[in-house]
Coordinates of C-alpha atoms and ligand atoms in Angstrom, one line a residue:
X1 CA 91.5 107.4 124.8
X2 CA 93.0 104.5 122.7
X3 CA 91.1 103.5 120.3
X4 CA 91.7 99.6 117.7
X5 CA 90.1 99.6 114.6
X6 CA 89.8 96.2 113.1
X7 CA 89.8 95.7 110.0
X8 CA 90.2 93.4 106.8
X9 CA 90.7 96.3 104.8
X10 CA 92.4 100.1 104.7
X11 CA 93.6 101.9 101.9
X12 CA 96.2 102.2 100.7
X13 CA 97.3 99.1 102.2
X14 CA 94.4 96.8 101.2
X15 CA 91.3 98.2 99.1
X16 CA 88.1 96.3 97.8
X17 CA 85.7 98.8 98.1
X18 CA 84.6 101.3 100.4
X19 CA 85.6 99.5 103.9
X20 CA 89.2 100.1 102.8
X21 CA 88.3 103.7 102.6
X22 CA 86.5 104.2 105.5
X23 CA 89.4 102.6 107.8
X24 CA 92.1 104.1 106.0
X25 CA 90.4 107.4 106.9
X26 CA 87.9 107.7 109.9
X27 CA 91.3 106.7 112.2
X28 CA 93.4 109.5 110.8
X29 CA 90.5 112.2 111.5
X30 CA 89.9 110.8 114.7
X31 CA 93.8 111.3 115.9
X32 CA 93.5 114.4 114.9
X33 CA 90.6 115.0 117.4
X34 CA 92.6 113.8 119.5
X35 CA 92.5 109.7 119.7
X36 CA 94.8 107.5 120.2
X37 CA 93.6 105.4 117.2
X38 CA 95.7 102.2 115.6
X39 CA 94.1 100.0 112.8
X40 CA 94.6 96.2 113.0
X41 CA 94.4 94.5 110.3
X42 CA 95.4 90.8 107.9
X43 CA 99.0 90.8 106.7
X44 CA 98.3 90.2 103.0
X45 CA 101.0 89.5 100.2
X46 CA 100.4 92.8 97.9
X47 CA 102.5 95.4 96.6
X48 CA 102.0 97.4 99.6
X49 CA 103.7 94.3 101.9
X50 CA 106.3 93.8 99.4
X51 CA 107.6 97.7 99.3
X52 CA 107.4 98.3 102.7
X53 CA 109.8 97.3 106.0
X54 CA 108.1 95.3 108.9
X55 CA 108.9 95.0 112.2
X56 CA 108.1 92.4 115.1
X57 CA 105.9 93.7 118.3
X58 CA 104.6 90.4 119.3
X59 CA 104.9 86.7 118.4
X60 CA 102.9 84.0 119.7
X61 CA 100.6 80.7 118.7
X62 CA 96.9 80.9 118.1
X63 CA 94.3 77.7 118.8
X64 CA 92.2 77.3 116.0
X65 CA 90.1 74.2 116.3
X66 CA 92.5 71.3 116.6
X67 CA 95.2 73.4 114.5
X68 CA 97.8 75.6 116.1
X69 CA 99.0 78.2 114.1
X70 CA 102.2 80.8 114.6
X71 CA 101.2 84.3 113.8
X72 CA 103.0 87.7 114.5
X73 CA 101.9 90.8 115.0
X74 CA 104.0 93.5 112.7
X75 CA 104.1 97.3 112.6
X76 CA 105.8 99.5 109.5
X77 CA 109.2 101.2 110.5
X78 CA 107.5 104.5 109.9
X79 CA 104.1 105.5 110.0
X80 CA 102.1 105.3 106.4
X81 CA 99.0 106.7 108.0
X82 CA 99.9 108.9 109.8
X83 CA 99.0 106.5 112.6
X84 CA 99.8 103.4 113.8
X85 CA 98.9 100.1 111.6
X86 CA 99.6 96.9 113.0
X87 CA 99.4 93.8 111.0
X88 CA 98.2 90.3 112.1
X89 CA 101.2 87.7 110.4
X90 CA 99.4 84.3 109.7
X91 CA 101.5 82.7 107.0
X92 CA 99.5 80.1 106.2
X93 CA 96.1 81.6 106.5
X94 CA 96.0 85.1 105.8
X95 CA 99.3 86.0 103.4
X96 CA 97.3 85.6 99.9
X97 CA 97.5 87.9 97.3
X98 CA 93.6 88.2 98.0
X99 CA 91.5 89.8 100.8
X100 CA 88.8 87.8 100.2
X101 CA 88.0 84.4 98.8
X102 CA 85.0 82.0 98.7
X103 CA 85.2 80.1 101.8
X104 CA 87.3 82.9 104.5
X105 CA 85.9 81.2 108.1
X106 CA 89.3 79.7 109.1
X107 CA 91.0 82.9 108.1
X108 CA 89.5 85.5 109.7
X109 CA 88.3 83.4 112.3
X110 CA 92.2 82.9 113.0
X111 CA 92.4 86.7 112.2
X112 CA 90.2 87.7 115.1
X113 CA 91.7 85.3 117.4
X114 CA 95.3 86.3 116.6
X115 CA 93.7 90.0 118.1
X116 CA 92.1 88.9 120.9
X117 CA 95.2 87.2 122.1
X118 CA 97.5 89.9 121.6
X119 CA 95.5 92.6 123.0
X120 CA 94.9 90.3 126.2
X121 CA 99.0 91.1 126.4
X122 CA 99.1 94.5 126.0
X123 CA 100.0 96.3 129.1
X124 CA 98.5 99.3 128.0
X125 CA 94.8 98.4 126.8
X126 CA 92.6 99.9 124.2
X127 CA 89.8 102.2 125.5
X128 CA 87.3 100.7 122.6
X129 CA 87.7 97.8 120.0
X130 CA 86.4 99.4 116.9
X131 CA 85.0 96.3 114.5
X132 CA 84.2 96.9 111.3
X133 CA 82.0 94.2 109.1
X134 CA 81.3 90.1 109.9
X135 CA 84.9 89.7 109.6
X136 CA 85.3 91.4 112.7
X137 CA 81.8 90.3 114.2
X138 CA 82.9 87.4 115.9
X139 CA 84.9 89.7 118.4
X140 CA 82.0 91.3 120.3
X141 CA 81.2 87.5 120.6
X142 CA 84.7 86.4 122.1
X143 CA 85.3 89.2 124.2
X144 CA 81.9 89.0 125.8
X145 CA 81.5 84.8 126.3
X146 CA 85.2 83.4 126.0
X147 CA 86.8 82.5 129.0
X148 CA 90.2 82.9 127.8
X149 CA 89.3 87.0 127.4
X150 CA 87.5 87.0 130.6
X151 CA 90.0 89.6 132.1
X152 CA 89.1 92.4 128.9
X153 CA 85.3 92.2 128.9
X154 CA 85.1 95.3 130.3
X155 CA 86.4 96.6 127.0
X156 CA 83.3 98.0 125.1
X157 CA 83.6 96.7 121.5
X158 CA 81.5 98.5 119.0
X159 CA 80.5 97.1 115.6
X160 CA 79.7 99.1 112.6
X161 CA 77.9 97.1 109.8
X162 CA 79.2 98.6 106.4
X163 CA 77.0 96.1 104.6
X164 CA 74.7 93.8 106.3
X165 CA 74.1 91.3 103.0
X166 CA 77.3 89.9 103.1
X167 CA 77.0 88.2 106.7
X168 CA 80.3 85.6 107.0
X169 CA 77.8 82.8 107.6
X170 CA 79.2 79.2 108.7
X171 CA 78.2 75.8 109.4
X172 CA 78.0 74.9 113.0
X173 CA 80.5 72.1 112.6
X174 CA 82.9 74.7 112.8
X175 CA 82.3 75.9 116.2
X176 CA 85.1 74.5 117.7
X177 CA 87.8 77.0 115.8
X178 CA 86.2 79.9 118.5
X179 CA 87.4 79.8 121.9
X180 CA 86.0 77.8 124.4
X181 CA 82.6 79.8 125.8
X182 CA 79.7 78.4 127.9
X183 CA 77.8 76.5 125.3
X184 CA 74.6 76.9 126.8
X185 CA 75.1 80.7 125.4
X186 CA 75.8 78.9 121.8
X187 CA 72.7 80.3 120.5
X188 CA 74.7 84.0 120.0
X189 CA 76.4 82.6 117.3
X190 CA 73.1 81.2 115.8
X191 CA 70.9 82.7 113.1
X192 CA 68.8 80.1 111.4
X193 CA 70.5 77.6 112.0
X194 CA 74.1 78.7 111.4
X195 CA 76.9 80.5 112.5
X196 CA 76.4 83.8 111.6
X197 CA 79.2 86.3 112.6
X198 CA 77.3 89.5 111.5
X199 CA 74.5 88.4 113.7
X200 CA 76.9 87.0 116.4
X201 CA 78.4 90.9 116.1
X202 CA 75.3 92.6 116.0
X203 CA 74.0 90.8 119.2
X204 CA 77.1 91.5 121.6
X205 CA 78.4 94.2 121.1
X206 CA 77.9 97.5 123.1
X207 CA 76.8 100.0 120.0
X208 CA 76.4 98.9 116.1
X209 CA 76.6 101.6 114.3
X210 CA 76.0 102.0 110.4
X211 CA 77.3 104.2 107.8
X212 CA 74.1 106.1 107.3
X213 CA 70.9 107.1 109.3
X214 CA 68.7 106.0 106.3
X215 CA 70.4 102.8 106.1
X216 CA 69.7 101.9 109.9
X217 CA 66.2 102.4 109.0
X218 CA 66.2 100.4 105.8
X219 CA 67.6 97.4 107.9
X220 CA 64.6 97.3 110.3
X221 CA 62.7 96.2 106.8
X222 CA 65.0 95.1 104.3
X223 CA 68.8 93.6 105.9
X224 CA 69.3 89.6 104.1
X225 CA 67.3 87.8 107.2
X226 CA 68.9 89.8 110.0
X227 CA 65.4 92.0 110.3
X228 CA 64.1 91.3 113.1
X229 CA 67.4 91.0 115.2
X230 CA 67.6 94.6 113.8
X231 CA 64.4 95.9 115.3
X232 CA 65.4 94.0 118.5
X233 CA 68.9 95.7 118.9
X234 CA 67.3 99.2 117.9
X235 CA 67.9 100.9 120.9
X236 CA 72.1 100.4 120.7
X237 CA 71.3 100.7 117.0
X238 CA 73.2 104.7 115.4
X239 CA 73.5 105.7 111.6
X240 CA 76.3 107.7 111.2
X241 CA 77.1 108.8 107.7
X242 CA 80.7 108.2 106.1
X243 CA 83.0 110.9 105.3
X244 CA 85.6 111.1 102.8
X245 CA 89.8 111.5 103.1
X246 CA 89.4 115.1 101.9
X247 CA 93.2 115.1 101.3
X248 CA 93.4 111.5 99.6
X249 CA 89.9 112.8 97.0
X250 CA 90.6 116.2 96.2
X251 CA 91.0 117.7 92.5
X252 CA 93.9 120.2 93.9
X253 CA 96.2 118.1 94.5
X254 CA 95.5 115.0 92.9
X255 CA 98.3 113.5 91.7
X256 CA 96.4 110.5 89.3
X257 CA 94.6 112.9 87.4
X258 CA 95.9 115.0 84.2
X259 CA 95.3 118.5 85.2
X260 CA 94.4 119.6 89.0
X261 CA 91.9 121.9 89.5
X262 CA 89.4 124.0 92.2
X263 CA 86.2 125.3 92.3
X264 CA 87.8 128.4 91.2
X265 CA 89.6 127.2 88.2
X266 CA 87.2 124.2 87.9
X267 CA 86.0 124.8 84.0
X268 CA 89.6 124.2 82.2
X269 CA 90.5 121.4 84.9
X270 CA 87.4 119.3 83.8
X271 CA 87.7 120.1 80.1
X272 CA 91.1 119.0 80.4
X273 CA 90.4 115.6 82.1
X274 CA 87.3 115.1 80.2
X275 CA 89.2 115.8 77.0
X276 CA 91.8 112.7 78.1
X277 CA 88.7 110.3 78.4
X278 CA 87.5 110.5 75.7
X279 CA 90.7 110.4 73.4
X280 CA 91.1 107.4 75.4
X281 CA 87.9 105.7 75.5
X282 CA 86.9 107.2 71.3
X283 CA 84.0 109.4 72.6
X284 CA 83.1 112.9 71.6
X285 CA 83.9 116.0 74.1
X286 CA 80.9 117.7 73.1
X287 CA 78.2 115.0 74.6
X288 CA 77.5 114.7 78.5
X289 CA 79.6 112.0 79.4
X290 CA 78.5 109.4 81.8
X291 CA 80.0 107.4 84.0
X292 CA 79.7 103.8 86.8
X293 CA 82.0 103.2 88.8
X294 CA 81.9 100.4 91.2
X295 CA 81.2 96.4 91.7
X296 CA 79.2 95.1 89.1
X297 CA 76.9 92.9 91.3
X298 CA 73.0 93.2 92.0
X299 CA 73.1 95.4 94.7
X300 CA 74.7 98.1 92.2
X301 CA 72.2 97.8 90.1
X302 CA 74.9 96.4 87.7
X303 CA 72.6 93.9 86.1
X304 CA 70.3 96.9 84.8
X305 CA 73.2 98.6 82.6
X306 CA 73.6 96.7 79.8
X307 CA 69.5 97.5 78.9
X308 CA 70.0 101.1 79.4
X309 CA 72.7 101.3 77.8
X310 CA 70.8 99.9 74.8
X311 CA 68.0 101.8 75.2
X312 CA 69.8 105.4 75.8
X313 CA 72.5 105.1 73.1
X314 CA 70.6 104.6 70.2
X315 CA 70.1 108.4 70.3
X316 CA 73.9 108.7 70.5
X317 CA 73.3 112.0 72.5
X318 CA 75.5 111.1 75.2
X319 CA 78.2 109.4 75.9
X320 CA 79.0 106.3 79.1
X321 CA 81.5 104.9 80.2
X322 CA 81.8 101.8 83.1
X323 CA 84.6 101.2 85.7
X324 CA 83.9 98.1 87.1
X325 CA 84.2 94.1 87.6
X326 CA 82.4 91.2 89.7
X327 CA 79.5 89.4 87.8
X328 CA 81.3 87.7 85.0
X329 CA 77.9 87.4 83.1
X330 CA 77.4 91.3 83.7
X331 CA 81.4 91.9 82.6
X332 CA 80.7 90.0 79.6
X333 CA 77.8 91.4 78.7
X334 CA 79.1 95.1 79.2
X335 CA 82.1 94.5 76.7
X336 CA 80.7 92.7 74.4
X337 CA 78.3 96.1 74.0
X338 CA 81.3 98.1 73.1
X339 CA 81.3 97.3 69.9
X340 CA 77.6 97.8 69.4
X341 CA 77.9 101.4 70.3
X342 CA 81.6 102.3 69.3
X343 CA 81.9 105.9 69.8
X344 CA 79.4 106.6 73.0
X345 CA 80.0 103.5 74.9
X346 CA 83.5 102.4 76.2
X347 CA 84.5 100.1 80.0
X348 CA 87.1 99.2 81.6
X349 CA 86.2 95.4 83.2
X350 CA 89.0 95.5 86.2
X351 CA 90.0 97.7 89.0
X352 CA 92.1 100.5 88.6
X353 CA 92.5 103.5 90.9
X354 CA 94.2 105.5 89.1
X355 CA 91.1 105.3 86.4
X356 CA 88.5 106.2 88.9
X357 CA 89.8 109.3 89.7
X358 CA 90.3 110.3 86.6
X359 CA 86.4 109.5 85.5
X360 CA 85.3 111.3 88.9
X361 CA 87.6 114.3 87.5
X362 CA 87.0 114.0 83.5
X363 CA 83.0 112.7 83.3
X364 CA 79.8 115.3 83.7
X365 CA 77.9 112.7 85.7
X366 CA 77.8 109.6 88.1
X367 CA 75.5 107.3 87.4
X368 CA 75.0 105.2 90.7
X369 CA 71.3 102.8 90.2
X370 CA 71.7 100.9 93.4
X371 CA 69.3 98.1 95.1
X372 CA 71.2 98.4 98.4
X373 CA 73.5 101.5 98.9
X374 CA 74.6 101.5 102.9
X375 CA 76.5 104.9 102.5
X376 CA 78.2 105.0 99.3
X377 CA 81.6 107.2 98.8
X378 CA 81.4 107.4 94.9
X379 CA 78.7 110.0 95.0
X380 CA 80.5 112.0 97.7
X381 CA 83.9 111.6 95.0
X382 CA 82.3 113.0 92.3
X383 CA 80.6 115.7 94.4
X384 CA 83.8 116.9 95.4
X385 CA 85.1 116.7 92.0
X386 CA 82.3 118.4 90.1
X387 CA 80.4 115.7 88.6
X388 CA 77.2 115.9 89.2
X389 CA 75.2 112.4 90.6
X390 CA 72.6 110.5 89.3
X391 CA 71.6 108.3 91.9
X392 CA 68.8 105.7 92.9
X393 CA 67.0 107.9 96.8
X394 CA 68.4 104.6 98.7
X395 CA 70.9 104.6 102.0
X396 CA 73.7 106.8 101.7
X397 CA 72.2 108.5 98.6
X398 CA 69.0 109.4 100.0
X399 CA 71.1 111.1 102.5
X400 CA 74.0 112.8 100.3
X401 CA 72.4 113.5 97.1
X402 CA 69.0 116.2 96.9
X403 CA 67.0 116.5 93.6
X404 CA 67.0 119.4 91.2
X405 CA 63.4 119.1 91.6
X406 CA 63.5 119.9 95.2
X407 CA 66.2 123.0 94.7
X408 CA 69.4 120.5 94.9
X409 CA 71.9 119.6 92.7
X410 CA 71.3 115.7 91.7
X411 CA 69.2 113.5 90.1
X412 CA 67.2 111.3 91.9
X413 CA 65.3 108.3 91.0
X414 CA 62.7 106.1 93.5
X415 CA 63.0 102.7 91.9
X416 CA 66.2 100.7 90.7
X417 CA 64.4 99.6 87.3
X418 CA 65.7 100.3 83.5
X419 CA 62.8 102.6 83.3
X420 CA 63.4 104.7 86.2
X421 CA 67.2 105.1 85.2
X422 CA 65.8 105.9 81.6
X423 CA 63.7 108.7 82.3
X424 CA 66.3 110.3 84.8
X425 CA 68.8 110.7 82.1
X426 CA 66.4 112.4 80.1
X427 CA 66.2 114.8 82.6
X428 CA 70.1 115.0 83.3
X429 CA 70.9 114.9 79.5
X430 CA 69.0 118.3 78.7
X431 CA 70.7 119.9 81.7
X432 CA 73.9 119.5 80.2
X433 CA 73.2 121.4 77.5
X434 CA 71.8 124.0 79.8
X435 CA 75.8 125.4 80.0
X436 CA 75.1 128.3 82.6
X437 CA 72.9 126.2 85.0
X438 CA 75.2 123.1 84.3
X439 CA 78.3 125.0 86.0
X440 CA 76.2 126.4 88.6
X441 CA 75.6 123.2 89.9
X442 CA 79.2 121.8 89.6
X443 CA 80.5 124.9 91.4
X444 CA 78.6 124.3 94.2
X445 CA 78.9 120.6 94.8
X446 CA 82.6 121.1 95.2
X447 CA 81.9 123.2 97.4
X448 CA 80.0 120.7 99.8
X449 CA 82.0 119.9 103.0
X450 CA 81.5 115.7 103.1
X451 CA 85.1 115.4 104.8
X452 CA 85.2 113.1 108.1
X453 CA 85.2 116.2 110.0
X454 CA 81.7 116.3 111.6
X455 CA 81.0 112.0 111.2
X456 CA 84.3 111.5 113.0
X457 CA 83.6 113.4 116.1
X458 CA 80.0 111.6 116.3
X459 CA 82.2 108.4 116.7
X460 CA 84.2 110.1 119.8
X461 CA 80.8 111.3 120.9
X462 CA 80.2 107.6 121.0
X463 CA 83.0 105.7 122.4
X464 CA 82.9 108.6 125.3
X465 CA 79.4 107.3 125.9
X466 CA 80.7 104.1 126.5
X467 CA 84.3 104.9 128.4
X468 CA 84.4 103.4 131.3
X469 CA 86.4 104.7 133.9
Ligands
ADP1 P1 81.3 99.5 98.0 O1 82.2 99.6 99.2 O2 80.0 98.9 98.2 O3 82.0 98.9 96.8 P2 81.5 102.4 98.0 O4 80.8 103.5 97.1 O5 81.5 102.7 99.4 O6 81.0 101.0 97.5 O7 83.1 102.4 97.6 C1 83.6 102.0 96.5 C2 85.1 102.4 96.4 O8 85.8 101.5 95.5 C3 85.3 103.7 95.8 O9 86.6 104.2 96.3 C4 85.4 103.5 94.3 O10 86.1 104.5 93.7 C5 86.2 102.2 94.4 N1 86.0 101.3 93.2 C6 85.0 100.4 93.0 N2 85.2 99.7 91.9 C7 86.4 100.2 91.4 C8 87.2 99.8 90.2 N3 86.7 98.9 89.4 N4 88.3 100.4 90.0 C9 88.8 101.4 90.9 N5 88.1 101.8 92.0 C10 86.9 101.2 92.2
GLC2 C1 80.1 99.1 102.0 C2 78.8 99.7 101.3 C3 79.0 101.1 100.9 C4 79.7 101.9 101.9 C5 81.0 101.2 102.2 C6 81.8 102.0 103.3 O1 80.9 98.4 101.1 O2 78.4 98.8 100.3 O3 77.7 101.6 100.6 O4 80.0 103.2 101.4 O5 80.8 100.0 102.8 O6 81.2 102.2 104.5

């Protein structure tokens, strides 16, 4: 079975958030099981483009609208996966030291055309087209309705929705950049009276899958207008919870964080790492030490630090710290509180790899308030590295992280408010101090098996499902 991942992101080549983790790891476990799987995704102008050699497999032009553009298709001399990534060359479109940007139609509209013509060339073809997100939804569209890809509709194209609130919307003046289709089937493309690639996605291809079972449900009441298209599509509808690269996150071999460590040796690894945030960030060893980690926007529940950090810290009896950047009115607010509580408070505003998995090794607890959580991986990273969640019961997290209360090993709040957060920490903050029952806990998270392992083999279970042939 050969299997295309597409893709606008996959780590370590090109990381936002979680999508680059999820493609830069689901593929590898799948060949393992035995799949032929490649990733396709944007050539982008980053570090990993400018340190790496490139080869040419294809060169063609691609129609878009009344432009034509030349593209290429590259490969890397040698593997960096440890399988096969093939990147889509638009100079003019998609080589930006960005993946994404405010207005992205003609790019990954070009993107996904760029694909669908090379793949109509390839002798041998892929067994499933594997989309990931409305940057890849207009795909199932095209290889369904376009004439041009009339000769691989047979392919089944699947389409998992990582987030459904970010939907890749356009205006309808724009049609003309896809392929020429039947436009009597126009209204595919349409939701409210727009171009909606998500939607377009959802409504053609064979399976949509999301990236956990609670989520799928949450989206028949609660997914940024596409409800009721939801509901409709239940039946090809499948949650299917996110793993993690257990060889990429693991405190063993880490290589970004100051001392390794296992669930054998666990206590002097996470003093040690602990010990370097807080000489580095001016907080005291002794208090729980709290960290976020993530995109400061709404659905992270970003907006609701900056009031429980006022409210917890006047206590001083613990300690946060906050990874993060997106809202600049939420990044300003966060550092100008550093000063306000010097000694207990600290961020980083930015993105730094290296930093996260040092706060998943060195802090006592995630802290993870989120509106809209579609699987999340940062609980998963911190269970694997000992640090205990504190997590809003929503998607993912309903699904990954149990309550204390109900003989787990998190903490668990129902409602993403500032009072809710509040009164979990004062649960959390006395745990800490209950040392015996504290490493208890942390022993046994690491302990929990969230690798691909299981996740990826309900993906083959799929695509066998839909194999034709
Ligand atoms: P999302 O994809 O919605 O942002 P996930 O929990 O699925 O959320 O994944 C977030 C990923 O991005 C994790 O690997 C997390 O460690 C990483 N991440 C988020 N913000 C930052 C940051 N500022 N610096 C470093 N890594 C970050
Ligand atoms: C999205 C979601 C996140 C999920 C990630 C990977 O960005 O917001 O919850 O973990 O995709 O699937």
């Amino acid at each position: 079975m050969n299997v295309i991942h597409v893709s606008a992101e996959c780590y370590p080549i090109a990381k936002v958030g979680g999508l680059g983790d999820v493609v830069g790891s689901l593929p590898k476990y799948q060949f393992e099981a035995g799949v032929n799987t490649k990733v396709v995704m944007p050539f982008y102008d980053n570090k990993f483009t400018a340190t790496h050699k490139f080869q040419n497999v294809y060169e063609s032009n691609l129609i878009l609208g009344k432009e034509i553009y030349p593209f290429k298709i590259l490969k890397t001399k040698k593997d960096v996966l440890d399988i096969e990534v093939l990147f889509v060359d638009i100079p003019d479109l998609l080589f930006k030291d960005f993946v994404y940007s405010e207005d992205d139609t003609a790019r990954f509209t070009a993107f996904q055309i760029a694909v669908m013509d090379w793949i109509l060339t390839l002798k041998d073809k892929p067994t499933i087209i594997h989309c990931h997100d409305h940057h890849t939804g207009l795909i199932p569209f095209m290889a369904q309705e376009c004439l041009k890809y009339k000769s691989i509709n047979t392919i089944p194209v699947i389409l998992t929705i990582h987030n459904a609130q970010y939907q890749g919307w356009f205006s309808h003046d724009k049609v003309h950049y896809i392929p020429a289709f039947d436009i009597s089937h126009i209204g595919l493309l349409d939701w409210d009276g727009v171009i909606n690639p998500l939607a377009a996605g959802i409504k053609c291809s064979w399976r949509v899958t999301t990236v956990s079972p609670s989520y799928m449900e949450e989206l028949q009441e609660s997914a940024n207008g596409l409800e009721s298209l939801l509901s409709h599509e239940n039946e090809k509808c499948i949650g299917i919870l996110n793993g993690i690269d257990s060889k990429v996150w693991n405190p063993e071999t880490d290589e970004f964080i100051v001392k390794k460590y296992s669930s054998k040796n666990f206590q002097t690894g996470k003093k040690a790492n602990k010990k370097w945030l807080c000489k580095e960030f001016g907080f005291s060893v002794s208090k729980p030490l709290f960290a976020f980690i993530g995109r400061l926007v709404y659905e992270k529940g970003a907006d609701l630090l900056p009031g429980v950090l006022n409210k917890v810290l006047s206590k001083k009896d613990c300690s946060i710290l906050i990874l993060g950047s997106g809202n600049p009115q939420v990044e300003s607010e966060l550092a100008s509180l550093t000063k306000i509580h010097k000694g207990v408070y600290n961020t980083f505003i930015g993105y730094d790899e290296r930093l996260s998995h040092l706060i998943y090794a060195g802090a006592d607890f995630l802290l993870m308030p989120s509106r809209v959580e579609p699987c999340g991986l940062n609980q998963l990273y911190s269970l694997r590295y000992g640090t205990i969640p504190v997590v809003r019961s929503i998607g993912g997290l309903k699904d990954t992280v149990k309550d204390m209360e109900e003989d787990g090993f998190g903490f668990n709040h129902q409602k993403a408010t500032e009072k809710d957060i509040i009164n979990t920490l004062k649960r959390a903050i006395p745990f800490y101090k209950d040392q015996p029952a504290f490493k208890k806990t942390r022993k046994h998270i690491m302990g929990i098996d969230h690798s691909w392992k299981v996740s990826a083999q309900q993906y083959i279970d799929l695509y066998n499902s839909l194999k034709i042939g």
